[in-house]
Backbone as a chain_set.jsonl record, in Angstrom:
{"seq": "MKNPLLKTPVFLNVVILIISGIISWFALLMGIAHIIEGSSSPPNPDIPKIQAMIGWVVVMFLCIVGIVSLVITVAAILAIFKRYRT", "coords": {"N": [[-8.225, 4.179, -10.485], [-8.203, 7.089, -8.573], [-6.144, 7.897, -5.799], [-7.704, 8.604, -2.808], [-6.494, 9.635, -0.566], [-4.557, 11.401, -1.297], [-5.215, 14.068, -1.185], [-5.369, 14.747, 1.441], [-3.854, 16.112, 4.457], [-0.391, 15.528, 5.4], [0.03, 14.855, 8.085], [-2.466, 13.774, 8.837], [-2.468, 11.57, 7.149], [-0.379, 10.107, 8.289], [-1.47, 9.5, 10.781], [-3.658, 7.927, 9.946], [-2.198, 5.88, 8.764], [-0.872, 4.732, 11.001], [-3.042, 3.893, 12.669], [-4.585, 2.203, 10.943], [-2.619, 0.391, 10.303], [-2.104, -0.925, 12.734], [-4.635, -2.068, 13.205], [-4.815, -3.722, 10.947], [-2.618, -5.456, 11.34], [-3.332, -6.784, 13.759], [-5.879, -7.934, 13.129], [-5.331, -9.576, 10.898], [-3.388, -11.249, 12.013], [-4.809, -12.614, 14.079], [-6.929, -13.72, 12.569], [-5.679, -15.352, 10.57], [-4.218, -17.052, 12.213], [-6.272, -18.425, 13.535], [-7.477, -19.663, 11.364], [-5.44, -21.409, 10.512], [-5.175, -22.961, 12.843], [-7.749, -24.029, 13.063], [-8.038, -25.494, 10.712], [-6.121, -27.435, 10.918], [-6.703, -29.121, 13.007], [-8.823, -31.888, 13.942], [-12.456, -31.88, 13.681], [-14.28, -31.055, 16.626], [-16.431, -33.11, 18.408], [-17.936, -32.199, 20.536], [-18.624, -29.582, 20.173], [-21.291, -27.767, 18.913], [-22.561, -27.727, 15.521], [-23.571, -25.275, 14.568], [-22.322, -23.352, 16.185], [-19.691, -23.758, 15.444], [-19.819, -22.933, 12.784], [-20.469, -20.235, 13.129], [-18.122, -19.417, 14.324], [-16.323, -19.732, 12.149], [-17.359, -17.77, 10.454], [-16.802, -15.443, 11.906], [-14.015, -15.547, 11.916], [-13.47, -15.309, 9.163], [-14.502, -12.757, 8.784], [-12.679, -11.288, 10.337], [-10.373, -11.651, 8.78], [-11.137, -10.331, 6.41], [-11.492, -7.693, 7.337], [-8.861, -7.213, 8.092], [-7.528, -7.313, 5.601], [-8.749, -5.203, 4.203], [-8.012, -3.007, 5.819], [-5.276, -3.222, 5.469], [-5.025, -2.494, 2.781], [-5.816, 0.171, 2.992], [-3.703, 1.084, 4.549], [-1.529, 0.782, 2.783], [-2.355, 2.587, 0.803], [-2.171, 4.977, 2.244], [0.587, 5.07, 2.728], [1.543, 5.307, 0.077], [0.409, 7.778, -0.558], [1.776, 9.475, 1.2], [4.419, 9.178, 0.247], [4.114, 10.171, -2.398], [3.411, 12.784, -1.835], [5.746, 13.819, -0.716], [7.465, 13.489, -2.817], [6.741, 15.271, -4.768]], "CA": [[-8.895, 5.009, -9.52], [-7.281, 8.003, -7.912], [-5.993, 7.702, -4.359], [-8.372, 9.71, -2.114], [-5.659, 10.156, 0.511], [-3.589, 12.367, -1.82], [-5.642, 15.421, -0.872], [-5.344, 14.962, 2.89], [-2.536, 16.52, 4.959], [0.538, 14.451, 5.72], [-0.199, 14.438, 9.472], [-3.618, 12.887, 8.84], [-2.036, 10.314, 6.522], [0.43, 9.371, 9.257], [-2.41, 8.962, 11.764], [-4.368, 6.832, 9.268], [-1.22, 4.807, 8.598], [-0.637, 4.068, 12.287], [-4.256, 3.217, 13.131], [-4.943, 1.083, 10.067], [-1.556, -0.613, 10.393], [-2.338, -1.721, 13.942], [-5.842, -2.881, 12.976], [-4.481, -4.747, 9.962], [-1.733, -6.446, 11.956], [-4.068, -7.59, 14.73], [-6.942, -8.717, 12.498], [-4.737, -10.644, 10.087], [-2.725, -12.193, 12.91], [-5.822, -13.46, 14.718], [-7.681, -14.452, 11.555], [-4.865, -16.409, 9.949], [-3.884, -18.03, 13.253], [-7.436, -19.279, 13.762], [-7.67, -20.505, 10.174], [-4.449, -22.492, 10.571], [-5.503, -23.846, 13.961], [-9.006, -24.719, 12.784], [-7.927, -26.435, 9.599], [-5.168, -28.504, 11.207], [-7.224, -30.044, 14.014], [-10.094, -32.507, 13.546], [-13.597, -31.232, 14.329], [-14.601, -31.521, 17.964], [-17.851, -33.48, 18.438], [-18.624, -31.525, 21.638], [-19.038, -28.244, 19.744], [-22.372, -27.858, 17.93], [-22.2, -27.262, 14.173], [-23.902, -23.866, 14.383], [-21.273, -22.556, 16.823], [-18.495, -23.868, 14.603], [-20.024, -22.092, 11.603], [-20.359, -18.848, 13.578], [-16.695, -19.185, 14.502], [-15.721, -19.53, 10.84], [-17.801, -16.474, 9.939], [-16.037, -14.423, 12.626], [-12.627, -15.605, 11.434], [-13.447, -14.731, 7.813], [-14.694, -11.316, 8.959], [-11.388, -10.751, 10.78], [-9.461, -11.617, 7.628], [-11.588, -9.291, 5.49], [-11.155, -6.414, 7.962], [-7.407, -7.075, 8.0], [-7.122, -7.018, 4.221], [-9.205, -3.847, 3.874], [-7.157, -2.032, 6.499], [-3.961, -3.281, 4.826], [-5.126, -1.677, 1.564], [-5.814, 1.569, 3.442], [-2.337, 1.373, 4.976], [-0.708, 0.941, 1.571], [-2.757, 3.844, 0.165], [-1.606, 6.076, 3.033], [2.03, 5.099, 2.458], [1.732, 5.864, -1.26], [0.084, 9.21, -0.523], [2.88, 10.175, 1.861], [5.56, 9.207, -0.678], [3.843, 11.072, -3.517], [3.415, 14.161, -1.342], [7.134, 14.259, -0.535], [8.172, 13.44, -4.091], [6.442, 16.462, -5.581]], "C": [[-7.858, 5.848, -8.777], [-7.292, 7.78, -6.399], [-6.65, 8.866, -3.617], [-7.532, 10.311, -0.989], [-4.619, 11.159, 0.028], [-3.941, 13.789, -1.425], [-5.59, 15.73, 0.624], [-3.945, 15.401, 3.327], [-1.685, 15.311, 5.365], [0.32, 13.953, 7.146], [-1.378, 13.476, 9.56], [-3.28, 11.55, 8.184], [-1.209, 9.471, 7.48], [-0.475, 8.749, 10.324], [-3.185, 7.781, 11.18], [-3.442, 5.633, 9.109], [-1.02, 4.039, 9.9], [-1.864, 3.272, 12.724], [-4.602, 2.028, 12.253], [-3.86, 0.007, 10.056], [-1.732, -1.507, 11.607], [-3.551, -2.618, 13.764], [-5.542, -4.02, 12.007], [-3.627, -5.84, 10.575], [-2.511, -7.367, 12.886], [-5.103, -8.487, 14.058], [-6.371, -9.854, 11.659], [-4.033, -11.686, 10.947], [-3.74, -13.157, 13.529], [-6.574, -14.304, 13.702], [-6.896, -15.61, 10.965], [-4.484, -17.467, 10.976], [-5.066, -18.967, 13.511], [-7.756, -20.148, 12.55], [-6.7, -21.679, 10.202], [-4.792, -23.479, 11.674], [-6.773, -24.648, 13.677], [-8.905, -25.74, 11.672], [-6.982, -27.588, 9.911], [-5.701, -29.509, 12.223], [-8.545, -30.647, 13.543], [-11.263, -31.823, 14.261], [-13.933, -31.884, 15.668], [-16.088, -31.881, 18.015], [-18.631, -32.798, 19.565], [-19.138, -30.137, 21.259], [-20.139, -28.403, 18.699], [-21.963, -27.24, 16.59], [-22.472, -25.776, 13.997], [-22.854, -22.962, 15.033], [-19.978, -22.622, 16.033], [-18.629, -22.989, 13.364], [-19.954, -20.608, 11.966], [-18.887, -18.481, 13.79], [-15.988, -18.945, 13.181], [-16.117, -18.188, 10.239], [-17.011, -15.343, 10.609], [-14.592, -14.388, 12.143], [-12.515, -15.012, 10.035], [-13.644, -13.217, 7.875], [-13.398, -10.652, 9.422], [-10.413, -10.639, 9.614], [-9.844, -10.515, 6.645], [-11.255, -7.907, 6.049], [-9.649, -6.169, 7.877], [-6.936, -6.711, 6.613], [-7.538, -5.61, 3.822], [-8.323, -2.799, 4.559], [-5.722, -2.074, 5.969], [-3.948, -2.457, 3.541], [-5.116, -0.189, 1.919], [-4.407, 1.983, 3.884], [-1.423, 1.617, 3.779], [-1.055, 2.244, 0.857], [-2.196, 5.048, 0.924], [-0.104, 6.192, 2.801], [2.308, 5.709, 1.089], [1.425, 7.356, -1.295], [1.193, 10.011, 0.136], [4.083, 10.272, 0.929], [5.324, 10.161, -1.843], [3.852, 12.525, -3.08], [4.843, 14.664, -1.195], [7.922, 14.238, -1.841], [7.934, 14.693, -4.916], [6.777, 17.743, -4.867]], "O": [[-6.785, 5.368, -8.41], [-8.337, 7.506, -5.808], [-6.212, 10.007, -3.768], [-7.842, 11.402, -0.511], [-3.876, 11.714, 0.837], [-3.054, 14.638, -1.338], [-5.756, 16.885, 1.016], [-2.962, 15.102, 2.65], [-2.202, 14.227, 5.634], [0.414, 12.752, 7.397], [-1.309, 12.474, 10.273], [-3.761, 10.507, 8.626], [-1.326, 8.246, 7.483], [-0.269, 7.603, 10.723], [-3.35, 6.756, 11.84], [-3.863, 4.493, 9.301], [-1.002, 2.808, 9.89], [-1.744, 2.108, 13.108], [-4.885, 0.947, 12.769], [-4.157, -1.165, 9.825], [-1.531, -2.718, 11.521], [-3.513, -3.794, 14.126], [-5.969, -5.154, 12.226], [-3.882, -7.024, 10.355], [-2.37, -8.588, 12.816], [-5.197, -9.671, 14.38], [-6.878, -10.975, 11.708], [-4.078, -12.878, 10.641], [-3.545, -14.372, 13.502], [-6.83, -15.483, 13.948], [-7.405, -16.727, 10.876], [-4.43, -18.653, 10.65], [-4.876, -20.17, 13.684], [-8.257, -21.262, 12.705], [-7.093, -22.817, 9.943], [-4.713, -24.691, 11.475], [-6.849, -25.827, 14.02], [-9.613, -26.747, 11.688], [-7.03, -28.618, 9.239], [-5.204, -30.633, 12.295], [-9.304, -29.995, 12.826], [-11.078, -31.249, 15.335], [-13.874, -33.105, 15.814], [-16.927, -31.039, 17.696], [-19.861, -32.814, 19.554], [-19.993, -29.581, 21.949], [-19.944, -29.098, 17.702], [-21.121, -26.343, 16.54], [-21.691, -25.081, 13.347], [-22.53, -21.909, 14.485], [-19.245, -21.636, 15.964], [-17.655, -22.367, 12.94], [-19.433, -19.808, 11.189], [-18.464, -17.369, 13.473], [-15.143, -18.055, 13.085], [-15.303, -17.536, 9.586], [-16.599, -14.395, 9.941], [-14.014, -13.313, 11.98], [-11.563, -14.286, 9.748], [-13.026, -12.477, 7.109], [-13.056, -9.569, 8.948], [-9.707, -9.639, 9.485], [-8.97, -9.838, 6.104], [-10.786, -7.04, 5.311], [-9.213, -5.047, 7.62], [-6.036, -5.886, 6.46], [-6.772, -4.897, 3.174], [-7.935, -1.813, 3.934], [-5.023, -1.062, 6.015], [-2.955, -1.79, 3.247], [-4.486, 0.614, 1.231], [-3.976, 3.106, 3.621], [-0.633, 2.561, 3.778], [-0.166, 2.934, 0.359], [-1.791, 6.033, 0.307], [0.42, 7.301, 2.689], [3.208, 6.537, 0.951], [2.106, 8.114, -1.985], [1.52, 11.109, -0.317], [4.703, 11.33, 0.829], [6.237, 10.886, -2.238], [4.247, 13.405, -3.845], [5.126, 15.818, -1.517], [8.949, 14.908, -1.95], [8.805, 15.128, -5.669], [6.582, 18.827, -5.418]]}, "num_chains": 1, "name": "protein.A"}
């Protein structure tokens, strides 16, 4: 599949790179930290099961958003490099 960011100006690629890089860093940091913290501690009997499941869904959503924005960041970096190479 062709990189759709190849046709955009370099300034827009830099803006996309900065914004998606920050989103990716924050989402992956929070998602992975909560996965590690949640899997290392025993389940708390004071927290209802439905709230624990909602928490896991939110953490998985954070990880998915982080991975998608990381892919966008990599695509922007590749578009910038290809633009300057040609």
